[in-house]
């Protein structure tokens, strides 16, 4: 599953969108860390670390393949007066499930925690690895989810023989992504071009958060994707779903999202040009605009 930049070009009218006032990302992340509330929430078989920020009706953010939930800090900060953002980490299982059951077990863990915390359906934002998990949750436990925004995800995973071999080696390595040869240069090539040139700290923040991911955890998640096939399930999902398509996703994810758009009975698409894999860091204002429209979030004051 490649994340090489896509050659798609956004419509001209979207390219003319005016730029908002730049965010001082370092100050915002610092304020986020000072004001957030964090703690573990138990489910049968493990715990999930939940980070709470802001006030209002809940909006849940599920993590991507790499990095910590703090990557959503800028987006949560823009929504802080209108939504209580809950940033959930990947489950910490008492006993790690095999890759063939990781998506299903993770969906069960999130559903259990959300039911424990809120008792009723909530709005969810999921990206990359947690997109199929969110779809599985909507299919298996539909009463947990109200609406869902899905960004840069897939319904079924395919890997080359070489990719499988590398990931099988990776899941045995007791190191973080920082120790992987060529990791930084790959991130610079694939992701740095999408970040705003006026704020170099944002890309450094991305590296700092993704560095912390264990190679074994990332490898297991990617291998789990090859055991995932939700094509028969998505046709029966009735929820309102926003498919967030971001320039830079690559052809594989683009094809998956186009297929998902056709199969989901109640979906709509929002296109984010020049945003890359991390729109919540590269262009949080535009992302929040789409989320406000889809989740019907009124803006209480100018941010």
Short mmCIF file of C-alpha atoms in Angstrom, two decimals:
data_model
loop_
_atom_site.label_atom_id
_atom_site.label_comp_id
_atom_site.label_asym_id
_atom_site.label_seq_id
_atom_site.Cartn_x
_atom_site.Cartn_y
_atom_site.Cartn_z
CA UNK A 1 0.00 0.00 0.00
CA UNK A 2 1.96 2.97 -1.27
CA UNK A 3 1.76 6.47 0.11
CA UNK A 4 3.61 8.04 -2.81
CA UNK A 5 2.25 11.45 -3.83
CA UNK A 6 -0.72 11.34 -6.17
CA UNK A 7 -0.82 13.24 -9.43
CA UNK A 8 -4.46 14.25 -8.99
CA UNK A 9 -5.13 17.99 -9.26
CA UNK A 10 -7.86 19.74 -7.31
CA UNK A 11 -10.59 21.70 -9.10
CA UNK A 12 -9.63 25.32 -9.82
CA UNK A 13 -12.31 26.75 -7.53
CA UNK A 14 -10.88 24.79 -4.58
CA UNK A 15 -7.35 25.99 -5.31
CA UNK A 16 -8.53 29.60 -4.97
CA UNK A 17 -9.63 29.05 -1.37
CA UNK A 18 -8.21 31.88 0.82
CA UNK A 19 -5.64 31.03 3.47
CA UNK A 20 -6.60 31.58 7.14
CA UNK A 21 -4.28 33.13 9.68
CA UNK A 22 -1.33 30.74 10.21
CA UNK A 23 -1.35 28.76 13.43
CA UNK A 24 1.55 29.03 15.86
CA UNK A 25 1.83 25.26 16.14
CA UNK A 26 4.44 25.15 18.92
CA UNK A 27 2.35 27.34 21.20
CA UNK A 28 -0.81 25.40 20.42
CA UNK A 29 0.77 22.02 21.12
CA UNK A 30 2.13 23.41 24.38
CA UNK A 31 -1.32 24.71 25.39
CA UNK A 32 -2.90 21.42 24.35
CA UNK A 33 -0.53 19.46 26.58
CA UNK A 34 -1.16 21.78 29.51
CA UNK A 35 -4.95 21.67 29.26
CA UNK A 36 -5.65 18.10 28.14
CA UNK A 37 -6.93 15.43 30.51
CA UNK A 38 -5.63 11.92 29.98
CA UNK A 39 -6.08 8.46 31.47
CA UNK A 40 -6.67 4.76 30.72
CA UNK A 41 -10.12 3.32 30.05
CA UNK A 42 -10.50 -0.42 30.58
CA UNK A 43 -12.19 -2.91 28.28
CA UNK A 44 -12.34 -6.69 28.52
CA UNK A 45 -8.80 -7.71 27.61
CA UNK A 46 -6.90 -4.45 27.99
CA UNK A 47 -6.97 -0.66 28.21
CA UNK A 48 -7.07 2.35 25.88
CA UNK A 49 -5.49 5.67 26.76
CA UNK A 50 -8.01 8.48 26.20
CA UNK A 51 -7.08 12.16 25.89
CA UNK A 52 -9.86 14.70 26.46
CA UNK A 53 -9.70 18.32 25.27
CA UNK A 54 -12.28 21.07 24.80
CA UNK A 55 -15.96 21.28 25.66
CA UNK A 56 -19.28 20.44 24.02
CA UNK A 57 -20.70 17.27 22.43
CA UNK A 58 -18.06 14.53 21.97
CA UNK A 59 -16.08 14.04 18.78
CA UNK A 60 -13.84 10.97 18.76
CA UNK A 61 -10.49 10.82 16.95
CA UNK A 62 -9.08 7.35 16.26
CA UNK A 63 -5.31 7.15 15.64
CA UNK A 64 -3.54 6.59 12.34
CA UNK A 65 -1.07 3.83 11.60
CA UNK A 66 1.86 5.71 13.13
CA UNK A 67 2.29 8.33 15.82
CA UNK A 68 0.49 9.36 18.97
CA UNK A 69 -2.99 10.93 19.26
CA UNK A 70 -1.26 14.26 19.91
CA UNK A 71 -0.97 14.58 16.13
CA UNK A 72 -4.59 15.78 16.26
CA UNK A 73 -3.67 18.66 18.61
CA UNK A 74 -4.07 21.49 16.06
CA UNK A 75 -7.45 20.22 14.87
CA UNK A 76 -8.68 19.66 18.43
CA UNK A 77 -7.55 23.17 19.37
CA UNK A 78 -9.60 24.72 16.55
CA UNK A 79 -12.67 22.82 17.78
CA UNK A 80 -12.03 23.34 21.49
CA UNK A 81 -14.98 25.70 22.12
CA UNK A 82 -17.54 23.65 20.20
CA UNK A 83 -16.66 19.99 20.66
CA UNK A 84 -15.17 17.90 23.43
CA UNK A 85 -12.48 16.08 21.48
CA UNK A 86 -11.55 12.60 22.66
CA UNK A 87 -8.28 11.35 21.17
CA UNK A 88 -7.99 7.59 21.61
CA UNK A 89 -4.74 5.67 21.34
CA UNK A 90 -4.34 2.15 19.95
CA UNK A 91 -5.54 -0.50 22.41
CA UNK A 92 -3.04 -1.93 24.86
CA UNK A 93 -4.05 -5.60 24.86
CA UNK A 94 -3.24 -7.87 27.79
CA UNK A 95 -2.37 -10.44 25.14
CA UNK A 96 -1.72 -9.30 21.59
CA UNK A 97 -4.16 -10.90 19.13
CA UNK A 98 -2.82 -12.46 15.91
CA UNK A 99 -2.78 -10.24 12.83
CA UNK A 100 -5.78 -12.12 11.44
CA UNK A 101 -7.92 -10.91 14.35
CA UNK A 102 -6.35 -7.52 15.10
CA UNK A 103 -8.90 -5.41 13.19
CA UNK A 104 -11.88 -7.19 14.74
CA UNK A 105 -10.40 -7.13 18.26
CA UNK A 106 -9.51 -3.45 17.96
CA UNK A 107 -13.03 -2.61 16.75
CA UNK A 108 -14.44 -4.47 19.77
CA UNK A 109 -12.09 -2.58 22.11
CA UNK A 110 -13.08 0.85 20.77
CA UNK A 111 -16.79 -0.04 20.80
CA UNK A 112 -16.53 -1.19 24.42
CA UNK A 113 -14.71 1.96 25.53
CA UNK A 114 -17.07 4.30 23.67
CA UNK A 115 -20.08 2.55 25.17
CA UNK A 116 -18.52 2.84 28.63
CA UNK A 117 -17.74 6.53 28.19
CA UNK A 118 -20.85 7.79 26.39
CA UNK A 119 -23.55 5.11 26.43
CA UNK A 120 -24.83 6.15 23.02
CA UNK A 121 -23.72 6.87 19.45
CA UNK A 122 -20.92 9.40 18.89
CA UNK A 123 -19.28 11.11 15.92
CA UNK A 124 -15.93 9.62 14.85
CA UNK A 125 -12.94 10.68 12.78
CA UNK A 126 -10.66 7.83 11.66
CA UNK A 127 -7.56 7.84 9.48
CA UNK A 128 -5.44 5.22 7.67
CA UNK A 129 -5.32 2.01 9.76
CA UNK A 130 -8.40 2.83 11.86
CA UNK A 131 -10.63 3.40 8.80
CA UNK A 132 -11.29 -0.35 8.32
CA UNK A 133 -11.62 -0.64 12.10
CA UNK A 134 -14.29 2.07 12.14
CA UNK A 135 -16.10 0.39 9.24
CA UNK A 136 -15.97 -2.93 11.11
CA UNK A 137 -17.37 -1.20 14.21
CA UNK A 138 -20.24 0.36 12.23
CA UNK A 139 -21.05 -3.05 10.80
CA UNK A 140 -20.76 -5.08 14.02
CA UNK A 141 -21.91 -2.54 16.63
CA UNK A 142 -23.87 0.08 14.66
CA UNK A 143 -25.35 1.78 17.73
CA UNK A 144 -21.91 3.02 18.81
CA UNK A 145 -21.37 5.32 15.84
CA UNK A 146 -23.49 8.35 14.88
CA UNK A 147 -21.55 9.73 11.89
CA UNK A 148 -18.04 8.97 10.67
CA UNK A 149 -15.41 10.90 8.72
CA UNK A 150 -12.91 8.51 7.12
CA UNK A 151 -9.57 9.74 5.77
CA UNK A 152 -6.95 7.91 3.68
CA UNK A 153 -8.16 4.42 4.52
CA UNK A 154 -8.69 1.08 2.83
CA UNK A 155 -11.17 -1.80 2.93
CA UNK A 156 -8.82 -4.59 1.99
CA UNK A 157 -5.07 -4.71 2.22
CA UNK A 158 -2.58 -6.04 -0.30
CA UNK A 159 1.17 -6.26 0.09
CA UNK A 160 3.96 -7.44 -2.16
CA UNK A 161 6.03 -10.47 -1.20
CA UNK A 162 8.95 -8.20 -0.32
CA UNK A 163 6.73 -5.98 1.86
CA UNK A 164 5.37 -8.99 3.73
CA UNK A 165 8.89 -10.28 4.38
CA UNK A 166 10.09 -6.92 5.70
CA UNK A 167 7.06 -6.55 7.95
CA UNK A 168 7.46 -10.06 9.35
CA UNK A 169 11.03 -9.13 10.25
CA UNK A 170 9.85 -5.78 11.62
CA UNK A 171 7.33 -7.26 14.04
CA UNK A 172 10.21 -8.98 15.84
CA UNK A 173 12.29 -5.81 16.28
CA UNK A 174 12.23 -4.25 19.79
CA UNK A 175 12.98 -0.73 18.53
CA UNK A 176 11.07 2.42 17.54
CA UNK A 177 10.71 3.87 14.05
CA UNK A 178 13.59 6.24 14.81
CA UNK A 179 16.02 3.32 14.47
CA UNK A 180 14.80 2.22 11.03
CA UNK A 181 17.44 2.98 8.35
CA UNK A 182 16.20 5.53 5.82
CA UNK A 183 13.10 6.37 7.86
CA UNK A 184 13.72 10.12 8.03
CA UNK A 185 14.63 10.47 4.35
CA UNK A 186 11.46 8.58 3.37
CA UNK A 187 9.32 10.89 5.50
CA UNK A 188 10.99 13.95 4.01
CA UNK A 189 10.41 12.70 0.46
CA UNK A 190 6.80 11.54 0.92
CA UNK A 191 5.39 14.01 3.43
CA UNK A 192 7.50 17.15 3.85
CA UNK A 193 6.33 18.77 0.54
CA UNK A 194 2.75 18.98 1.84
CA UNK A 195 3.64 20.93 4.99
CA UNK A 196 3.38 24.74 5.02
CA UNK A 197 6.73 26.47 4.42
CA UNK A 198 5.97 29.19 6.98
CA UNK A 199 5.98 26.75 9.92
CA UNK A 200 8.88 24.31 9.84
CA UNK A 201 8.10 23.10 13.37
CA UNK A 202 5.03 21.17 12.21
CA UNK A 203 7.02 18.63 10.26
CA UNK A 204 9.45 18.28 13.16
CA UNK A 205 6.43 17.66 15.39
CA UNK A 206 5.24 14.92 13.03
CA UNK A 207 8.64 13.22 13.13
CA UNK A 208 8.81 13.49 16.90
CA UNK A 209 5.43 11.82 17.35
CA UNK A 210 5.87 9.07 14.74
CA UNK A 211 9.38 8.28 16.00
CA UNK A 212 7.78 6.89 19.15
CA UNK A 213 5.88 4.11 17.36
CA UNK A 214 7.34 0.67 17.94
CA UNK A 215 8.40 -1.03 14.72
CA UNK A 216 6.74 -4.23 15.90
CA UNK A 217 3.38 -2.47 16.43
CA UNK A 218 3.47 -0.74 13.04
CA UNK A 219 4.42 -3.99 11.31
CA UNK A 220 1.57 -5.90 12.96
CA UNK A 221 -0.95 -3.26 11.90
CA UNK A 222 0.19 -3.37 8.29
CA UNK A 223 0.18 -7.17 8.25
CA UNK A 224 -3.30 -7.12 9.77
CA UNK A 225 -4.51 -5.15 6.77
CA UNK A 226 -3.85 -8.16 4.53
CA UNK A 227 -6.40 -10.11 6.58
CA UNK A 228 -9.01 -7.40 6.13
CA UNK A 229 -11.72 -7.56 3.48
CA UNK A 230 -14.82 -5.50 4.22
CA UNK A 231 -16.27 -5.43 0.71
CA UNK A 232 -19.33 -7.47 1.69
CA UNK A 233 -19.91 -5.46 4.87
CA UNK A 234 -19.80 -1.87 3.63
CA UNK A 235 -22.89 -2.21 1.44
CA UNK A 236 -24.99 -2.73 4.56
CA UNK A 237 -23.61 0.19 6.59
CA UNK A 238 -26.41 2.81 6.86
CA UNK A 239 -24.46 5.54 8.66
CA UNK A 240 -23.76 8.95 7.18
CA UNK A 241 -20.10 8.85 6.15
CA UNK A 242 -17.74 11.55 4.92
CA UNK A 243 -14.92 10.24 2.75
CA UNK A 244 -11.99 12.64 3.07
CA UNK A 245 -9.82 12.38 -0.02
CA UNK A 246 -6.44 14.03 0.35
CA UNK A 247 -3.99 14.86 -2.42
CA UNK A 248 -0.92 12.68 -1.92
CA UNK A 249 -2.72 9.50 -0.89
CA UNK A 250 -1.32 7.45 -3.75
CA UNK A 251 -3.09 5.29 -6.29
CA UNK A 252 -3.89 2.32 -4.04
CA UNK A 253 -5.76 4.36 -1.44
CA UNK A 254 -7.38 6.47 -4.17
CA UNK A 255 -8.79 3.32 -5.79
CA UNK A 256 -10.03 2.04 -2.43
CA UNK A 257 -11.79 5.31 -1.65
CA UNK A 258 -13.45 5.46 -5.06
CA UNK A 259 -14.74 1.93 -4.55
CA UNK A 260 -15.94 2.81 -1.05
CA UNK A 261 -17.77 5.87 -2.34
CA UNK A 262 -19.69 3.72 -4.82
CA UNK A 263 -20.58 0.99 -2.32
CA UNK A 264 -21.59 2.93 0.79
CA UNK A 265 -25.30 3.77 0.59
CA UNK A 266 -25.04 7.05 2.51
CA UNK A 267 -21.70 8.72 1.79
CA UNK A 268 -20.33 12.02 0.55
CA UNK A 269 -16.83 13.11 -0.48
CA UNK A 270 -14.70 16.06 0.55
CA UNK A 271 -11.55 16.72 -1.47
CA UNK A 272 -8.53 18.28 0.24
CA UNK A 273 -5.92 19.46 -2.22
CA UNK A 274 -2.22 19.88 -1.29
CA UNK A 275 -2.77 18.22 2.09
CA UNK A 276 -0.91 14.90 2.06
CA UNK A 277 -1.47 12.08 4.56
CA UNK A 278 -1.68 14.42 7.54
CA UNK A 279 -4.30 17.13 6.81
CA UNK A 280 -4.84 17.65 10.54
CA UNK A 281 -1.28 19.04 10.61
CA UNK A 282 -0.78 20.49 7.14
CA UNK A 283 -4.16 22.22 6.76
CA UNK A 284 -6.18 21.93 9.99
CA UNK A 285 -8.35 24.98 9.16
CA UNK A 286 -9.62 23.38 5.96
CA UNK A 287 -10.10 20.04 7.65
CA UNK A 288 -12.10 21.63 10.46
CA UNK A 289 -14.26 23.45 7.91
CA UNK A 290 -15.21 20.09 6.35
CA UNK A 291 -15.80 18.51 9.76
CA UNK A 292 -18.02 21.41 10.88
CA UNK A 293 -20.17 21.06 7.79
CA UNK A 294 -20.47 17.28 8.00
CA UNK A 295 -20.94 16.93 11.76
CA UNK A 296 -23.11 20.08 11.85
CA UNK A 297 -20.87 21.84 14.36
CA UNK A 298 -21.79 25.52 14.82
CA UNK A 299 -18.88 27.90 15.30
CA UNK A 300 -19.17 29.65 18.64
CA UNK A 301 -16.47 32.23 18.08
CA UNK A 302 -13.61 33.16 15.78
CA UNK A 303 -10.42 31.13 16.34
#
